[in-house]
């Protein structure tokens, strides 16, 4: 049981490039979410999904896309990276009231 | 909009002292409150979850209290150890945003031997 896994661990992009952050969970959780964490700020919700085929926006969705084709996977796409998207990104899945977090992806946009 | 504040942002204590971490929130209509631990370069680990109907939760050396009317929660860690060094975050789920957590910025704790 690997829990929540994220790839890559680190990524450097140039402004305007696109990329996909991968997230997978093997706990059969319906609810999954993406957060970003910036210095001095709490985690902020980007997008979330309550099941395969269903996604919705969180607090800071601009510049990000998501899709949920399977229960296990919830990728986050940056369409055209900007320096303001430099952050640490966390994926989480939830069972009841308990959230399980992945180890994070540290993204730098130059 | 719910706002969650954690003060202080950083705290250093000698080993053996009790730790007291504070979390305040502006909207008392909460569903639950959760305390997390984050180690450097790692994800978050859930420590304690308090439902809105509860006043406190305990797990080993950890005790979390909840006072909805004053918009406060306190995490107590008894007899601190160097291994308790980490960042501690609280997160609140409000009743009108079920499933979504609002996080505080965290308190970075250093326990010195």
CSV table of C-alpha atoms in Angstrom, one decimal:
chain,number,residue,atom,x,y,z
A,1,UNK,CA,0.0,0.0,0.0
A,2,UNK,CA,2.0,3.0,-1.3
A,3,UNK,CA,-0.6,5.6,-0.2
A,4,UNK,CA,-0.4,8.8,-2.3
A,5,UNK,CA,2.5,9.1,-4.7
A,6,UNK,CA,3.6,12.2,-6.7
A,7,UNK,CA,6.0,12.6,-9.5
A,8,UNK,CA,8.3,14.4,-10.2
A,9,UNK,CA,9.8,15.4,-6.8
A,10,UNK,CA,11.5,18.5,-8.4
A,11,UNK,CA,10.9,20.3,-11.6
A,12,UNK,CA,12.3,23.5,-13.2
A,13,UNK,CA,10.4,25.1,-16.1
A,14,UNK,CA,10.8,28.1,-18.2
A,15,UNK,CA,8.0,30.7,-18.5
A,16,UNK,CA,5.5,29.6,-21.0
A,17,UNK,CA,6.3,25.8,-20.9
A,18,UNK,CA,3.6,23.3,-20.0
A,19,UNK,CA,3.8,20.2,-17.8
A,20,UNK,CA,1.8,17.7,-15.9
A,21,UNK,CA,2.2,16.9,-12.2
A,22,UNK,CA,1.3,13.3,-11.6
A,23,UNK,CA,-0.7,12.0,-8.5
A,24,UNK,CA,-1.8,8.5,-7.8
A,25,UNK,CA,-3.4,6.8,-4.8
A,26,UNK,CA,-4.0,3.1,-4.2
A,27,UNK,CA,-6.5,3.4,-1.3
A,28,UNK,CA,-9.6,3.6,-3.5
A,29,UNK,CA,-10.5,7.0,-2.2
A,30,UNK,CA,-13.1,8.9,-4.2
A,31,UNK,CA,-12.1,12.4,-3.0
A,32,UNK,CA,-8.8,13.8,-4.3
A,33,UNK,CA,-7.4,17.3,-4.3
A,34,UNK,CA,-4.4,19.5,-5.3
A,35,UNK,CA,-2.9,22.2,-3.0
A,36,UNK,CA,-0.1,24.6,-3.4
A,37,UNK,CA,2.0,25.8,-0.4
A,38,UNK,CA,3.9,29.1,-0.5
A,39,UNK,CA,6.2,30.5,2.2
A,40,UNK,CA,4.3,32.1,5.0
A,41,UNK,CA,1.0,30.9,3.7
A,42,UNK,CA,-1.1,27.9,4.4
A,43,UNK,CA,-2.0,25.3,1.8
A,44,UNK,CA,-4.4,26.6,-0.7
A,45,UNK,CA,-6.8,24.4,-2.7
A,46,UNK,CA,-6.4,24.5,-6.4
A,47,UNK,CA,-8.8,21.8,-7.7
A,48,UNK,CA,-10.5,18.8,-6.3
A,49,UNK,CA,-12.5,15.8,-7.4
A,50,UNK,CA,-15.2,13.8,-5.7
A,51,UNK,CA,-14.9,10.9,-8.1
A,52,UNK,CA,-13.9,9.7,-11.6
A,53,UNK,CA,-15.2,12.2,-14.2
A,54,UNK,CA,-16.1,14.9,-11.6
A,55,UNK,CA,-13.8,17.9,-10.9
A,56,UNK,CA,-14.3,21.3,-9.5
A,57,UNK,CA,-12.4,24.5,-8.7
A,58,UNK,CA,-10.9,25.4,-5.4
A,59,UNK,CA,-9.6,28.7,-4.1
A,60,UNK,CA,-6.8,29.3,-6.7
A,61,UNK,CA,-7.6,27.5,-9.9
A,62,UNK,CA,-6.4,29.9,-12.6
A,63,UNK,CA,-3.6,28.6,-14.8
A,64,UNK,CA,-4.3,24.9,-13.8
A,65,UNK,CA,-6.3,22.2,-15.4
A,66,UNK,CA,-7.3,18.8,-14.0
A,67,UNK,CA,-9.1,15.7,-15.1
A,68,UNK,CA,-10.1,12.5,-13.4
A,69,UNK,CA,-10.5,9.5,-15.7
A,70,UNK,CA,-9.8,6.8,-13.0
A,71,UNK,CA,-10.3,6.6,-9.3
A,72,UNK,CA,-6.5,6.2,-8.8
A,73,UNK,CA,-5.1,9.1,-10.8
A,74,UNK,CA,-5.6,12.9,-10.6
A,75,UNK,CA,-3.0,14.8,-12.7
A,76,UNK,CA,-2.6,18.6,-12.5
A,77,UNK,CA,-1.7,20.4,-15.7
A,78,UNK,CA,0.1,23.7,-16.0
A,79,UNK,CA,-0.9,25.1,-19.4
A,80,UNK,CA,1.6,28.0,-19.7
A,81,UNK,CA,3.9,28.2,-16.6
A,82,UNK,CA,4.4,31.6,-15.0
A,83,UNK,CA,6.9,32.6,-12.2
A,84,UNK,CA,3.9,33.1,-9.9
A,85,UNK,CA,3.4,29.3,-10.1
A,86,UNK,CA,6.7,28.6,-8.3
A,87,UNK,CA,5.5,26.7,-5.3
A,88,UNK,CA,5.4,23.3,-3.6
A,89,UNK,CA,2.4,21.3,-4.9
A,90,UNK,CA,0.7,18.6,-2.7
A,91,UNK,CA,-1.8,16.0,-3.8
A,92,UNK,CA,-4.1,14.5,-1.2
A,93,UNK,CA,-6.9,11.9,-1.0
A,94,UNK,CA,-9.5,11.7,1.6
A,95,UNK,CA,-11.4,9.0,3.4
A,96,UNK,CA,-14.1,10.3,5.7
A,97,UNK,CA,-12.6,13.3,7.5
A,98,UNK,CA,-9.0,12.2,7.2
A,99,UNK,CA,-6.7,13.5,4.4
A,100,UNK,CA,-3.6,11.6,3.2
A,101,UNK,CA,-1.0,13.7,1.6
A,102,UNK,CA,1.7,12.9,-1.0
A,103,UNK,CA,5.3,14.0,-0.5
A,104,UNK,CA,5.0,17.0,-2.8
A,105,UNK,CA,6.5,18.4,-6.0
A,106,UNK,CA,8.8,21.4,-5.7
A,107,UNK,CA,8.3,23.5,-8.9
A,108,UNK,CA,10.4,26.4,-10.0
A,109,UNK,CA,9.4,28.6,-12.9
A,110,UNK,CA,12.2,30.8,-14.3
B,1,UNK,CA,-14.5,33.6,4.1
B,2,UNK,CA,-12.9,31.5,6.8
B,3,UNK,CA,-9.5,32.7,7.9
B,4,UNK,CA,-7.2,30.6,9.9
B,5,UNK,CA,-4.2,32.1,11.9
B,6,UNK,CA,-1.4,30.4,13.7
B,7,UNK,CA,0.7,32.4,16.1
B,8,UNK,CA,3.6,32.3,16.6
B,9,UNK,CA,5.1,31.5,13.2
B,10,UNK,CA,8.1,29.9,14.9
B,11,UNK,CA,8.9,28.5,18.4
B,12,UNK,CA,12.1,27.1,20.0
B,13,UNK,CA,12.0,25.2,23.3
B,14,UNK,CA,14.4,23.1,25.3
B,15,UNK,CA,13.8,19.4,25.4
B,16,UNK,CA,11.4,18.3,28.1
B,17,UNK,CA,9.3,21.5,28.1
B,18,UNK,CA,5.6,21.3,27.2
B,19,UNK,CA,4.6,22.8,23.8
B,20,UNK,CA,1.5,24.9,23.3
B,21,UNK,CA,0.5,25.7,19.7
B,22,UNK,CA,-2.4,28.0,18.9
B,23,UNK,CA,-4.8,28.1,16.0
B,24,UNK,CA,-7.6,30.7,15.7
B,25,UNK,CA,-10.4,30.9,13.1
B,26,UNK,CA,-12.9,33.5,12.2
B,27,UNK,CA,-16.0,31.5,11.4
B,28,UNK,CA,-17.3,29.3,14.2
B,29,UNK,CA,-19.6,27.3,11.9
B,30,UNK,CA,-17.1,24.5,11.5
B,31,UNK,CA,-17.5,20.9,10.7
B,32,UNK,CA,-14.2,19.8,12.2
B,33,UNK,CA,-10.6,20.9,12.8
B,34,UNK,CA,-7.5,18.9,12.1
B,35,UNK,CA,-3.9,19.2,13.3
B,36,UNK,CA,-1.1,18.1,10.9
B,37,UNK,CA,2.6,17.7,11.2
B,38,UNK,CA,5.0,18.5,8.3
B,39,UNK,CA,8.6,17.5,8.2
B,40,UNK,CA,11.0,19.4,5.9
B,41,UNK,CA,10.6,18.3,2.3
B,42,UNK,CA,7.7,15.9,3.2
B,43,UNK,CA,4.0,15.9,3.0
B,44,UNK,CA,1.6,16.4,5.8
B,45,UNK,CA,0.7,13.8,8.4
B,46,UNK,CA,-2.6,13.9,10.3
B,47,UNK,CA,-2.1,14.1,14.1
B,48,UNK,CA,-5.6,14.7,15.6
B,49,UNK,CA,-9.0,15.4,14.2
B,50,UNK,CA,-11.6,17.1,16.4
B,51,UNK,CA,-15.3,17.1,15.4
B,52,UNK,CA,-17.3,20.2,16.0
B,53,UNK,CA,-19.2,18.5,18.8
B,54,UNK,CA,-16.0,17.6,20.7
B,55,UNK,CA,-14.0,19.7,23.1
B,56,UNK,CA,-10.8,17.8,22.9
B,57,UNK,CA,-8.9,14.8,21.5
B,58,UNK,CA,-5.9,13.0,22.9
B,59,UNK,CA,-3.3,10.7,21.3
B,60,UNK,CA,-0.3,9.8,23.5
B,61,UNK,CA,1.6,13.0,24.4
B,62,UNK,CA,-0.7,15.1,22.1
B,63,UNK,CA,-3.8,16.8,23.3
B,64,UNK,CA,-5.9,19.1,21.1
B,65,UNK,CA,-8.7,21.3,22.5
B,66,UNK,CA,-11.4,23.1,20.6
B,67,UNK,CA,-13.5,26.2,21.7
B,68,UNK,CA,-15.8,27.0,18.8
B,69,UNK,CA,-17.4,30.0,20.5
B,70,UNK,CA,-14.0,31.8,20.8
B,71,UNK,CA,-12.7,30.4,17.5
B,72,UNK,CA,-9.7,28.7,19.0
B,73,UNK,CA,-7.9,25.4,19.1
B,74,UNK,CA,-4.8,24.6,21.0
B,75,UNK,CA,-2.4,21.7,20.5
B,76,UNK,CA,-0.4,20.6,23.6
B,77,UNK,CA,2.6,18.4,23.2
B,78,UNK,CA,3.8,17.1,26.6
B,79,UNK,CA,7.5,16.6,27.5
B,80,UNK,CA,8.8,17.7,24.1
B,81,UNK,CA,11.6,15.7,22.3
B,82,UNK,CA,14.0,16.7,19.5
B,83,UNK,CA,12.0,14.4,17.3
B,84,UNK,CA,9.0,16.7,17.7
B,85,UNK,CA,10.8,19.4,15.7
B,86,UNK,CA,8.6,20.1,12.6
B,87,UNK,CA,6.0,22.5,11.3
B,88,UNK,CA,2.5,22.1,12.8
B,89,UNK,CA,-0.5,23.2,10.7
B,90,UNK,CA,-4.1,23.4,11.6
B,91,UNK,CA,-6.9,23.1,9.1
B,92,UNK,CA,-10.6,23.9,9.4
B,93,UNK,CA,-13.6,22.5,7.5
B,94,UNK,CA,-16.5,24.8,7.6
B,95,UNK,CA,-20.1,23.7,7.3
B,96,UNK,CA,-20.7,25.6,4.1
B,97,UNK,CA,-17.6,24.1,2.4
B,98,UNK,CA,-17.8,20.5,3.4
B,99,UNK,CA,-14.8,18.5,2.2
B,100,UNK,CA,-12.7,21.6,1.7
B,101,UNK,CA,-10.1,22.6,4.3
B,102,UNK,CA,-8.8,26.1,5.1
B,103,UNK,CA,-5.2,25.9,6.4
B,104,UNK,CA,-3.2,28.1,8.7
B,105,UNK,CA,0.3,29.0,7.7
B,106,UNK,CA,1.8,26.8,10.4
B,107,UNK,CA,4.1,27.1,13.5
B,108,UNK,CA,7.7,25.9,13.0
B,109,UNK,CA,8.9,24.2,16.1
B,110,UNK,CA,12.5,23.5,17.1
B,111,UNK,CA,13.1,21.4,20.2
B,112,UNK,CA,16.8,21.7,21.3
B,113,UNK,CA,18.5,18.9,23.2
